[in-house]
PDB file of C-alpha atoms and ligand atoms in Angstrom:
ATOM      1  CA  UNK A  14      -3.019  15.691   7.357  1.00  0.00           C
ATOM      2  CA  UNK A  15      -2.901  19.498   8.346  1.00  0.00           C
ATOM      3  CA  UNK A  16       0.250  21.025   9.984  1.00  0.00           C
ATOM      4  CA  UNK A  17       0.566  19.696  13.822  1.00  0.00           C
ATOM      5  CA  UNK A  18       3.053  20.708  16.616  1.00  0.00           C
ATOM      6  CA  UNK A  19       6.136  19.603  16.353  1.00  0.00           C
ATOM      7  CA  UNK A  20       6.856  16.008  17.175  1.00  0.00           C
ATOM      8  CA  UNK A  21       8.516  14.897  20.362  1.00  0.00           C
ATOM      9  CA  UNK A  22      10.678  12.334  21.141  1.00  0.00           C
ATOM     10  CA  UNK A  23      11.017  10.910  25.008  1.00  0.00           C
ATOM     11  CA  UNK A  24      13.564   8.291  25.347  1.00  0.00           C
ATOM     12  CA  UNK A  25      12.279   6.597  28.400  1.00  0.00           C
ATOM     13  CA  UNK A  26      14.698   3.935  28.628  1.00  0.00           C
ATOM     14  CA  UNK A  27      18.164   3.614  27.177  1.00  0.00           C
ATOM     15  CA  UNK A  28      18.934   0.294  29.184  1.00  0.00           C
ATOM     16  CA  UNK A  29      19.178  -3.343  28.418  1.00  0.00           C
ATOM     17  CA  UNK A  30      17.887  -6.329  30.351  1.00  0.00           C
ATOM     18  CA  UNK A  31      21.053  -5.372  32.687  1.00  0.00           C
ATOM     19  CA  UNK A  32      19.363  -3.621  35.639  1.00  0.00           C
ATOM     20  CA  UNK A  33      20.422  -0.264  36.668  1.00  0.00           C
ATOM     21  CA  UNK A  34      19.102   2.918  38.465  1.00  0.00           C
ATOM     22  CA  UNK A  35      20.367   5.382  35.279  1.00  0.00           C
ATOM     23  CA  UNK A  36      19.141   3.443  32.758  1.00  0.00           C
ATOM     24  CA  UNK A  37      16.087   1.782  32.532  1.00  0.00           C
ATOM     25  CA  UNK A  38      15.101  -1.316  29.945  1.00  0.00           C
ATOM     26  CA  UNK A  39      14.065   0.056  26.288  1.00  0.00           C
ATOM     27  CA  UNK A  40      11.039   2.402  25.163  1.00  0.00           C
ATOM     28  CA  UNK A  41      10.767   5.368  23.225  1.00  0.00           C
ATOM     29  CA  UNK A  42       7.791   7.341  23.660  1.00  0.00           C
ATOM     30  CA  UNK A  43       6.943   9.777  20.169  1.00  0.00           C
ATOM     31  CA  UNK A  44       4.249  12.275  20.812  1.00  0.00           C
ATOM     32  CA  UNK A  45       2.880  13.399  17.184  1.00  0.00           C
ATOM     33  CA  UNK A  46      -0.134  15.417  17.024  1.00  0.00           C
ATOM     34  CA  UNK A  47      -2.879  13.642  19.467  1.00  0.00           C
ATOM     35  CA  UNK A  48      -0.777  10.112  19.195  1.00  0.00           C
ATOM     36  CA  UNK A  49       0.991   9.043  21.576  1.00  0.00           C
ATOM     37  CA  UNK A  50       3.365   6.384  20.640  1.00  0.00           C
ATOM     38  CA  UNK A  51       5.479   3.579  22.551  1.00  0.00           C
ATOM     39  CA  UNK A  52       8.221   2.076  20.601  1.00  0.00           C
ATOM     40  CA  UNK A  53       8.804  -0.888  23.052  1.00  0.00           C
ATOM     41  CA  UNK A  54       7.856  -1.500  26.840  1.00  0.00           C
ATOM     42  CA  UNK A  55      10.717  -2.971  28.788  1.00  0.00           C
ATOM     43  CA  UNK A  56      10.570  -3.256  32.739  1.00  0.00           C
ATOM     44  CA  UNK A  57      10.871   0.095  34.168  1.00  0.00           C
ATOM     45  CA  UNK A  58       8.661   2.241  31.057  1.00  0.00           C
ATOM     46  CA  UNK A  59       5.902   3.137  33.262  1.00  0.00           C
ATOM     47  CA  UNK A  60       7.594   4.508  35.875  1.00  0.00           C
ATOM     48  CA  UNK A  61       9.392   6.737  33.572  1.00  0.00           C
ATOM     49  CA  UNK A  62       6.238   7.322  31.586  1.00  0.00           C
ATOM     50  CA  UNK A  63       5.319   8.713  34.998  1.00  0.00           C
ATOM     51  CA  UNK A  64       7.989  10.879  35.155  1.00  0.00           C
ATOM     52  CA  UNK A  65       6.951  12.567  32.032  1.00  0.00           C
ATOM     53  CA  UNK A  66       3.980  13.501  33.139  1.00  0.00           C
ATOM     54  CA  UNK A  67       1.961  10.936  31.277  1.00  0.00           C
ATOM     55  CA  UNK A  68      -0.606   8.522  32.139  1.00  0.00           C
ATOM     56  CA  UNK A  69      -0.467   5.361  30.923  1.00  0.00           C
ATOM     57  CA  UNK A  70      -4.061   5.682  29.907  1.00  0.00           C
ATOM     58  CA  UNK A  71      -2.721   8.549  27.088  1.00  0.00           C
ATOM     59  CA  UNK A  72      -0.556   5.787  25.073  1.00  0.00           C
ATOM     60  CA  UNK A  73      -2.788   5.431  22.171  1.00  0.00           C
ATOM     61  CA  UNK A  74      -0.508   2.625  20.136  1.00  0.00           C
ATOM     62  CA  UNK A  75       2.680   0.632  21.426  1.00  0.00           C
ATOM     63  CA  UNK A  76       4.881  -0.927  18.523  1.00  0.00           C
ATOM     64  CA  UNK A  77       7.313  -3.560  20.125  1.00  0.00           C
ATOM     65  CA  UNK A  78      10.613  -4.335  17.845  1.00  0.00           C
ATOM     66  CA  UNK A  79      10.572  -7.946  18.832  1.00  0.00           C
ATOM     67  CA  UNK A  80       9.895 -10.345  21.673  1.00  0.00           C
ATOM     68  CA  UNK A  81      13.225 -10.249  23.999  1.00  0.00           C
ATOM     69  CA  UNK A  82      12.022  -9.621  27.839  1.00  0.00           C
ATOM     70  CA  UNK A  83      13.385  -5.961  28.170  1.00  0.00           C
ATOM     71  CA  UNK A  84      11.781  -4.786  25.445  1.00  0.00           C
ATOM     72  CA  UNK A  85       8.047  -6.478  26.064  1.00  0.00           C
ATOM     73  CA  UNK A  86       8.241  -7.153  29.959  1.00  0.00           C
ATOM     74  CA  UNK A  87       5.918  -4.425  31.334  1.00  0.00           C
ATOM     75  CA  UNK A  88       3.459  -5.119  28.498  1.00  0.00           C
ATOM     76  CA  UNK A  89       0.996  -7.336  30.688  1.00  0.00           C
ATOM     77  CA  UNK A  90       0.947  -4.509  33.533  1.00  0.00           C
ATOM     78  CA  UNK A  91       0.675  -2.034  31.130  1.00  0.00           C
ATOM     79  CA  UNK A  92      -2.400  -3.405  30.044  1.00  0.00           C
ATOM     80  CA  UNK A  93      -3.539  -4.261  33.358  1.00  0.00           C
ATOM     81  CA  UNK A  94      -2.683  -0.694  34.730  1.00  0.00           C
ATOM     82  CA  UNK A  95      -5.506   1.045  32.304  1.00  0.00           C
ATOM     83  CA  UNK A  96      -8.006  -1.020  33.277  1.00  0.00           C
ATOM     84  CA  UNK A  97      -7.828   0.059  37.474  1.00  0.00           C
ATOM     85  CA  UNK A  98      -8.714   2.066  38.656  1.00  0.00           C
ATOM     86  CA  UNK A  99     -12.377   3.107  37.531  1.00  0.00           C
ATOM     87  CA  UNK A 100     -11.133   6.966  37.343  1.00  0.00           C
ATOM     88  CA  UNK A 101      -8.582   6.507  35.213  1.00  0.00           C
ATOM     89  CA  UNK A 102      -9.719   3.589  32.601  1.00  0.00           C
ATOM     90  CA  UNK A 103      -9.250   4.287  29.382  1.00  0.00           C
ATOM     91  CA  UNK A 104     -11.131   5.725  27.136  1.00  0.00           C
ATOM     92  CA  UNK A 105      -9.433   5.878  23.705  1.00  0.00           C
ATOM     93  CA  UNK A 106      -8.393   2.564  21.387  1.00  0.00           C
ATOM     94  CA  UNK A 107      -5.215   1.395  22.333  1.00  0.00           C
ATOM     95  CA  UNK A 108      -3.415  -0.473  19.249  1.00  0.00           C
ATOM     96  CA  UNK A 109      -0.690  -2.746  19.883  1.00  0.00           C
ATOM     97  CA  UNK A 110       1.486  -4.151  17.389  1.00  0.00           C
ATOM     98  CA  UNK A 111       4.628  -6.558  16.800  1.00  0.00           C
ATOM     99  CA  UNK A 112       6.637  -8.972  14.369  1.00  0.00           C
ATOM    100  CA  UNK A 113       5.842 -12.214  13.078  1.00  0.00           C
ATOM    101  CA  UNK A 114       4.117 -14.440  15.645  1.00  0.00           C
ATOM    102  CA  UNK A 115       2.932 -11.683  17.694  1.00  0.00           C
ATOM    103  CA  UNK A 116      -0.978 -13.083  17.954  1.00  0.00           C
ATOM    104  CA  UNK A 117       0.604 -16.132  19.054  1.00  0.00           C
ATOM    105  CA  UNK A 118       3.063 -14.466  21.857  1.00  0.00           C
ATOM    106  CA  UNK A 119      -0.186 -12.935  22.946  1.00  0.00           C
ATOM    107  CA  UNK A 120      -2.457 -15.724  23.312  1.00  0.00           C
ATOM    108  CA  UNK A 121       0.281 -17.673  25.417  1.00  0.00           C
ATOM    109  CA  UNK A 122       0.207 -14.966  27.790  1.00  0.00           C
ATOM    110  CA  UNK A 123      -3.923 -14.363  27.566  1.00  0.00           C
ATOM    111  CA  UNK A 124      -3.534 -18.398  28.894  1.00  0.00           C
ATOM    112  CA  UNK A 125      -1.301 -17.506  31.707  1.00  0.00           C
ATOM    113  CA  UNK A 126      -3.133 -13.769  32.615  1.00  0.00           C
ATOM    114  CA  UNK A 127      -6.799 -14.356  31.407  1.00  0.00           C
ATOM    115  CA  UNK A 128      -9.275 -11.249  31.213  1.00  0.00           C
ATOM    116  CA  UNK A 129      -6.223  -8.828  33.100  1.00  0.00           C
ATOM    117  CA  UNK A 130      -5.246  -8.750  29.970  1.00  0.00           C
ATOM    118  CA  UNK A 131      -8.599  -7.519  28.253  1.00  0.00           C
ATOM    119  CA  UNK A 132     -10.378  -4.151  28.043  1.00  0.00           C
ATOM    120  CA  UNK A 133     -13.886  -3.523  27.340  1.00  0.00           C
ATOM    121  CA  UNK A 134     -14.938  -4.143  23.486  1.00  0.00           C
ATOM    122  CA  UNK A 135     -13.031  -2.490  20.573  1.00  0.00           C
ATOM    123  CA  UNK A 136     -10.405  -0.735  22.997  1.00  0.00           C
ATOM    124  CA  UNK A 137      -7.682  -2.807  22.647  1.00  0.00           C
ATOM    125  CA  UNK A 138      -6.645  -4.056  19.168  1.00  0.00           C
ATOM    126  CA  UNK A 139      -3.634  -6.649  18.305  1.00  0.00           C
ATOM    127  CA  UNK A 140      -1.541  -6.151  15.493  1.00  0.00           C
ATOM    128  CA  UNK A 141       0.630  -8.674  13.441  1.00  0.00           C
ATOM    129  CA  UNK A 142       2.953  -7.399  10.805  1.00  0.00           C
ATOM    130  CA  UNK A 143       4.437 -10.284   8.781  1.00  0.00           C
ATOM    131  CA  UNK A 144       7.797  -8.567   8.377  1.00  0.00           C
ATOM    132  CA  UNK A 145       8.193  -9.406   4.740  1.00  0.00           C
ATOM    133  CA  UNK A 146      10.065  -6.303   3.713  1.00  0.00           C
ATOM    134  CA  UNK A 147       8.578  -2.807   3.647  1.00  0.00           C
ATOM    135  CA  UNK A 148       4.984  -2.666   5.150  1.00  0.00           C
ATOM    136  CA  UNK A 149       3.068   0.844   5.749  1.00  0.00           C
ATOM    137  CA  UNK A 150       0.236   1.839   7.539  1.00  0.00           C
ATOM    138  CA  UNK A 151      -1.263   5.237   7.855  1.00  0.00           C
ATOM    139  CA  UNK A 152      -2.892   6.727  10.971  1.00  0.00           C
ATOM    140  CA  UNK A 153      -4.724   9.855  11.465  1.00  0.00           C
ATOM    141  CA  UNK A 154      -1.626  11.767  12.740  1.00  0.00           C
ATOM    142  CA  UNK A 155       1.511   9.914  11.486  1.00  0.00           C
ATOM    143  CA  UNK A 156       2.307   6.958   8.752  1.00  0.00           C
ATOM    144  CA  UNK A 157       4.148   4.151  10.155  1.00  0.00           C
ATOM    145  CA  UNK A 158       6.641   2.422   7.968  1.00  0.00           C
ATOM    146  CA  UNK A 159       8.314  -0.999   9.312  1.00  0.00           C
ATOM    147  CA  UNK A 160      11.308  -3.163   7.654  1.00  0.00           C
ATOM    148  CA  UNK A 161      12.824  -6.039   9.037  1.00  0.00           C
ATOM    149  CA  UNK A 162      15.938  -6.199  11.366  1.00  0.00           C
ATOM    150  CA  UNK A 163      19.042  -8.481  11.816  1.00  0.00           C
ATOM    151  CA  UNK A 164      18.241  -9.867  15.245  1.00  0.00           C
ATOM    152  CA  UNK A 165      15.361 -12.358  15.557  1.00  0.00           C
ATOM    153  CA  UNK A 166      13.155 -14.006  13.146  1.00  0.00           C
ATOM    154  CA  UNK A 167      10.187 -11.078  14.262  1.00  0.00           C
ATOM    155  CA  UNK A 168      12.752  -7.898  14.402  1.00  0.00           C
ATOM    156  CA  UNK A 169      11.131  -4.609  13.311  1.00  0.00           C
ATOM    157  CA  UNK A 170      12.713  -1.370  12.407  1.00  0.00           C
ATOM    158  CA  UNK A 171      10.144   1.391  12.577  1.00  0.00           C
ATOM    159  CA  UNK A 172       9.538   4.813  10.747  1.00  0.00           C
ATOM    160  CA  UNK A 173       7.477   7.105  12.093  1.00  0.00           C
ATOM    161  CA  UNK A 174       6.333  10.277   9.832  1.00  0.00           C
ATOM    162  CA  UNK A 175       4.578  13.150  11.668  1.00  0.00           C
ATOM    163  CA  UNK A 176       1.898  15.527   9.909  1.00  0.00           C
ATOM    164  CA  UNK A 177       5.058  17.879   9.164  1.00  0.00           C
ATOM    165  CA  UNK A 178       6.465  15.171   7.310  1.00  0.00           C
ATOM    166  CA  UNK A 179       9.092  14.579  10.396  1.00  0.00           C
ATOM    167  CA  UNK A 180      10.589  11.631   9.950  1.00  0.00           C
ATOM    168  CA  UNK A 181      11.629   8.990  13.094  1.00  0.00           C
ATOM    169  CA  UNK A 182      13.241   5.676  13.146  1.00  0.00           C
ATOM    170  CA  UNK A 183      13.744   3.413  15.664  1.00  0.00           C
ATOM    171  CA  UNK A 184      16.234   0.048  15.167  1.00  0.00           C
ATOM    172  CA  UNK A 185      15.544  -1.656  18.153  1.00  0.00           C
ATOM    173  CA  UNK A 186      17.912  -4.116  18.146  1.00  0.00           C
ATOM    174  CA  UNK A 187      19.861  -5.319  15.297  1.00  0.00           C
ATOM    175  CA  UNK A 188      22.941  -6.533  13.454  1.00  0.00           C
ATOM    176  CA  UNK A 189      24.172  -4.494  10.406  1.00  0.00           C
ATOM    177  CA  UNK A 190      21.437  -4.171   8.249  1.00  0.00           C
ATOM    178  CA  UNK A 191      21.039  -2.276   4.667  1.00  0.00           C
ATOM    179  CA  UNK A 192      17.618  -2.549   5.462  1.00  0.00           C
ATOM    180  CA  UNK A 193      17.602  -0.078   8.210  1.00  0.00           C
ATOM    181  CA  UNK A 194      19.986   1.567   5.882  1.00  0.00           C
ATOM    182  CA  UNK A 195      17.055   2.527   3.096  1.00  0.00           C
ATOM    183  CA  UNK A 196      14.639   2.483   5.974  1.00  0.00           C
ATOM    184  CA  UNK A 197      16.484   5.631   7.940  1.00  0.00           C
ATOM    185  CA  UNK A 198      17.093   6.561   4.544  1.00  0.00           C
ATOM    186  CA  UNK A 199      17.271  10.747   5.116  1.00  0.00           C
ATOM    187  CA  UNK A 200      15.452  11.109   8.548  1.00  0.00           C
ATOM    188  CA  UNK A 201      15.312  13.678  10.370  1.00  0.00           C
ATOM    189  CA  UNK A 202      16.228  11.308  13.581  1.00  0.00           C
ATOM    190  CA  UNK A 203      17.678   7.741  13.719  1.00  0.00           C
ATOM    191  CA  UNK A 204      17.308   6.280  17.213  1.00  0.00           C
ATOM    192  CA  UNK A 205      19.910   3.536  16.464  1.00  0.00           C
ATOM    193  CA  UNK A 206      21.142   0.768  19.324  1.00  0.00           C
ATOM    194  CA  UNK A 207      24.649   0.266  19.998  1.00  0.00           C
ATOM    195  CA  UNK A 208      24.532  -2.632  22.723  1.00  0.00           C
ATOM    196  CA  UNK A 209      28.352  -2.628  23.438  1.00  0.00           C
ATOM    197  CA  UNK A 210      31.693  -0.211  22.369  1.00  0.00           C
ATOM    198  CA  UNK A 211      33.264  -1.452  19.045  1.00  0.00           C
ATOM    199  CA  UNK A 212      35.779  -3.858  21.007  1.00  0.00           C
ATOM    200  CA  UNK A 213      33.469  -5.596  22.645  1.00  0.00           C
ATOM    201  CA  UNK A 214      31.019  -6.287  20.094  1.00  0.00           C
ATOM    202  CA  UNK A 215      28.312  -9.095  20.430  1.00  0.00           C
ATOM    203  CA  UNK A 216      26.413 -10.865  17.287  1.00  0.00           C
ATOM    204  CA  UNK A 217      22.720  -9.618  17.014  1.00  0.00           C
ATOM    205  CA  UNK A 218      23.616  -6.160  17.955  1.00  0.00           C
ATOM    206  CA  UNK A 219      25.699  -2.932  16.889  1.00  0.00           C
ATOM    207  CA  UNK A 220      28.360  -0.543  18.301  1.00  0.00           C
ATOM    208  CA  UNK A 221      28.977   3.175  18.026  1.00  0.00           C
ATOM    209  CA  UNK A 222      31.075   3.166  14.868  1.00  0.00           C
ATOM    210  CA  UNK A 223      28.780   0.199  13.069  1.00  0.00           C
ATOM    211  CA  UNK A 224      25.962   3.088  13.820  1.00  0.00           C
ATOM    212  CA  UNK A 225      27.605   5.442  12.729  1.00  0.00           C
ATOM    213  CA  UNK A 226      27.653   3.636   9.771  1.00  0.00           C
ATOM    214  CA  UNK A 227      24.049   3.393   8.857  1.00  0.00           C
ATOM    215  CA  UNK A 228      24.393   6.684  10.067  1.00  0.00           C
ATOM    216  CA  UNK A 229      26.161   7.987   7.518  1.00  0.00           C
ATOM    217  CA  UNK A 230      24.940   5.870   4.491  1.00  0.00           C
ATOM    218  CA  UNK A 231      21.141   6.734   5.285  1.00  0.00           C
ATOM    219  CA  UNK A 232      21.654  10.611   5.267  1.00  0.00           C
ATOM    220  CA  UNK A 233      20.128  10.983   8.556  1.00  0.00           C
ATOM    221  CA  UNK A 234      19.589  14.621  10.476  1.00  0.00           C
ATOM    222  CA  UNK A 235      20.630  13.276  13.789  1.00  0.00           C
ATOM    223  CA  UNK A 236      21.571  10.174  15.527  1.00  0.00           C
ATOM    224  CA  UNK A 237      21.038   9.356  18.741  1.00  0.00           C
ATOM    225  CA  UNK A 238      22.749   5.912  20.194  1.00  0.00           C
ATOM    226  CA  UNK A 239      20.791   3.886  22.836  1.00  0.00           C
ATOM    227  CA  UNK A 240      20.430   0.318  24.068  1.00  0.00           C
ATOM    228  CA  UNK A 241      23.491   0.698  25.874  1.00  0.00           C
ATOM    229  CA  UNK A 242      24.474  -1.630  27.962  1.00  0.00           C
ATOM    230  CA  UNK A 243      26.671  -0.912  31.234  1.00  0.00           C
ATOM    231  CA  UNK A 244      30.513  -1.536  28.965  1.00  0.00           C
ATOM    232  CA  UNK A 245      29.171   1.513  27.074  1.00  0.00           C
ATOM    233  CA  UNK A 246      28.859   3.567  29.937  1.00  0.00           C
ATOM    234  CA  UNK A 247      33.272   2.590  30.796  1.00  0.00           C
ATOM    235  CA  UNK A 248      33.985   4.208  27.193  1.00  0.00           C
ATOM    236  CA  UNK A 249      34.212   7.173  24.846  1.00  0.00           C
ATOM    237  CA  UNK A 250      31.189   6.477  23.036  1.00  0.00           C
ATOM    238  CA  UNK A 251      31.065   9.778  20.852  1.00  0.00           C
ATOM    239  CA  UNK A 252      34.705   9.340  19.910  1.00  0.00           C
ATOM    240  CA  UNK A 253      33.833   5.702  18.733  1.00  0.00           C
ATOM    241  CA  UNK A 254      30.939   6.890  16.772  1.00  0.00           C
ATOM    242  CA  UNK A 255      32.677   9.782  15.527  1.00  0.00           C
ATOM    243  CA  UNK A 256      34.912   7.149  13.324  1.00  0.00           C
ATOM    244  CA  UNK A 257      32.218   7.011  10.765  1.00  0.00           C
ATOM    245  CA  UNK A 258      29.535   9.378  11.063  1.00  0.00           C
ATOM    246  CA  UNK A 259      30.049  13.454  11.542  1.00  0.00           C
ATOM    247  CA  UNK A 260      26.770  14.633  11.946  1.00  0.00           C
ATOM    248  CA  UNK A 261      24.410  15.649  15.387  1.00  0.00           C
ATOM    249  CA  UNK A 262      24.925  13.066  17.742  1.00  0.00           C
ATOM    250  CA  UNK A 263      23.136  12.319  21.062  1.00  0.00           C
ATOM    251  CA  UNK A 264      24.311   9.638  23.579  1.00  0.00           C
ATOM    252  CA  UNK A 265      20.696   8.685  24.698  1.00  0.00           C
ATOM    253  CA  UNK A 266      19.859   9.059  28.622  1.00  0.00           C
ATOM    254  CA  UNK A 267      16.611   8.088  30.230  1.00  0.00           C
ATOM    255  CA  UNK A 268      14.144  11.052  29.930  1.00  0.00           C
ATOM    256  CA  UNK A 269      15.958  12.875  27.121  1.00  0.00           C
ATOM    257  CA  UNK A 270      13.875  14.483  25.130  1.00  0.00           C
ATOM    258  CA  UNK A 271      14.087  15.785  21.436  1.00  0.00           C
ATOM    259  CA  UNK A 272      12.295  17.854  18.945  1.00  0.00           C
ATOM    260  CA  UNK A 273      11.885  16.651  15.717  1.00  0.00           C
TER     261      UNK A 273
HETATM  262 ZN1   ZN B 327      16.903  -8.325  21.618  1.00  0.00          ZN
HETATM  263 ZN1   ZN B 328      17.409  -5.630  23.639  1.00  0.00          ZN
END
């Protein structure tokens, strides 16, 4: 891979299933070299996609951390979206992948949306990683490393490594986990949730200080927190975090955007 531009990173939606006007539900778009990469699709991503200046027809792969509705709910009109109108259909492979059971998840909704979820031949590919432990892929622009998270059976952590050798993970959501410990292990950014402040927190998810954490033990460059659902928004989250982890920190906000 030859030297590219640096690698941005869009958060498009720092929200939960909770609606609200400041924060929509989660996706991260990563723009290395000529990919342009969706971590997650909740309601709301391609309006804020729009906001970026992007067309929906330039996402060339969309990597979903697991099933839960606000992080897969606009998938179906995503799809649908590049194939109307004529002008704008897409004309470069779009590759779509998830967790364990993800073929299945698809077909059930190819039996409730038919062909509006198709594209011509060869432009749309499914993906199913079985989420036993480290898998990695390679693309023309970035390598795409995955580990699995402490949330649901299908839970994905991914890292995303730019021409530059950039590094990017994304949690989605999780418990504590030593596995996105050795995933984020010295990257350059850790996009990490924290659902809900540490006195309020839920099982299946983290808070600002359990970040900072994994923060911390991986080594990371930066940390941004995201996920956050509208408790987060009542409290100090910075001074929570800064409890275990002292390095650059970010409170995400729709439309942020960072160079890696
Ligand atoms: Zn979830
Ligand atoms: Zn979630």
């Amino acid at each position: 891979m030859n030297k590219a531009a640096p690698t941005r990173v869009t958060i498009l939606g720092s929200g939960t299933c909770v609606p609200s006007a400041k924060r929509s539900a989660c996706a991260v778009m990563v723009t290395a070299g000529k990919a342009v990469i969706l971590l997650d699709c909740g309601p709301g991503t391609m309006r804020r996609l729009v906001e970026t200046g992007t067309a929906v027809t330039d996402v060339t792969h969309l990597f979903f951390s697991h099933f839960h509705p606000d992080h897969t709910g606009e998938l179906v009109s995503f799809i649908f979206a590049t194939k109307y109108p004529d002008s704008d259909r897409r004309d470069n492979v779009l590759t779509i992948t998830g967790g364990k059971g993800f073929l299945r998840f698809i077909n059930r909704l190819k039996d409730v949306y038919g062909d509006w979820m198709e594209l011509p031949e060869g432009m749309l590919r499914f993906v199913e990683l079985d989420g036993n432990g480290l898998d990695r892929r390679s693309f023309a622009s970035f390598t795409m490393e995955t580990m699995p998270m402490n949330h649901r059976e299908e839970s994905l952590g991914y890292r995303i490594t730019d021409a530059n050798g950039r590094s990017i993970v994304y949690s989605g959501d999780t418990d504590t986990s030593n596995n996105l410990v050795s995933l984020a292990s010295g990257a350059d950014l850790l996009i990490c949730e924290s659902a809900m402040p540490d006195e309020l927190k839920v099982p299946g998810h983290l808070t600002p200080s359990l970040a900072g954490d994994i923060a911390t033990r991986a080594q990371v460059k930066k940390l941004v927190l995201t996920h956050l659902y509208p408790q987060c928004d009542q409290v100090d989250l910075r001074a929570q975090c800064r409890k275990t982890y002292q390095g650059p920190l970010l409170i995400a906000e729709d439309l942020m955007r960072i160079e890696v």
